[in-house]
């Protein structure tokens, strides 16, 4: 079963509002990746975080890796309709580091 | 550079049949991973192949199998199809194996089992 949980499962915002999704792992992760999947599309890589406490920004998106490397967050400032989609975090698991995806957060943006 | 190509894009099967899905990775990528995506279970890891060897396997029954060829192309097979196998099957390639590389996903093969 899933060992990487995300909250919330679904978020509906008005365009211009901020949005945050949280990713929590039951174990320490060597790194964490974030992906975005548009409706009807496939997951697309956004970013990878490796260091404890790392913060990276991509325009209106801010990604953070927790100090304990067991959680991460994605914050979108002033959402736009183009931000619609499901955001997944993913972390390596097991001896051979297979990439396990979180449960995902579906973001809906109302214009 | 061409992306990850999956065929077929859509297919309909009946219970008990088997299906083979194909994935051509990005040129030069040697790692191919397969995921099953359903509304209820999200993205579930099936298996990963690297240089023709299965390196990782998820928690799926033996009806799900795969292989990788010398040109890195990969196939997955599902035998004795069940209704619950209806899903989007996504293939992803990476230039490395393990946790060091981002995954590049194909458009997926949408399987409907009737």
mmCIF file of N, CA, C and O in Angstrom, chain B residues 56 60-61 75 96:
data_model
loop_
_atom_site.group_PDB
_atom_site.id
_atom_site.type_symbol
_atom_site.label_atom_id
_atom_site.label_comp_id
_atom_site.label_asym_id
_atom_site.label_seq_id
_atom_site.Cartn_x
_atom_site.Cartn_y
_atom_site.Cartn_z
ATOM 1 N N UNK B 56 13.355 -3.944 -9.873
ATOM 2 C CA UNK B 56 12.376 -3.705 -8.822
ATOM 3 C C UNK B 56 11.044 -4.294 -9.227
ATOM 4 O O UNK B 56 10.718 -4.343 -10.418
ATOM 5 N N UNK B 60 2.198 -6.673 -7.082
ATOM 6 C CA UNK B 60 1.153 -7.101 -7.997
ATOM 7 C C UNK B 60 1.253 -8.613 -8.187
ATOM 8 O O UNK B 60 2.330 -9.198 -8.050
ATOM 9 N N UNK B 61 0.110 -9.251 -8.506
ATOM 10 C CA UNK B 61 0.144 -10.709 -8.696
ATOM 11 C C UNK B 61 0.977 -11.106 -9.907
ATOM 12 O O UNK B 61 1.308 -10.286 -10.763
ATOM 13 N N UNK B 75 8.112 -4.295 -22.682
ATOM 14 C CA UNK B 75 6.731 -4.734 -22.788
ATOM 15 C C UNK B 75 6.254 -5.193 -21.419
ATOM 16 O O UNK B 75 7.047 -5.691 -20.616
ATOM 17 N N UNK B 96 19.027 6.805 -15.663
ATOM 18 C CA UNK B 96 19.712 6.037 -14.627
ATOM 19 C C UNK B 96 18.709 5.129 -13.945
ATOM 20 O O UNK B 96 17.494 5.265 -14.136
#
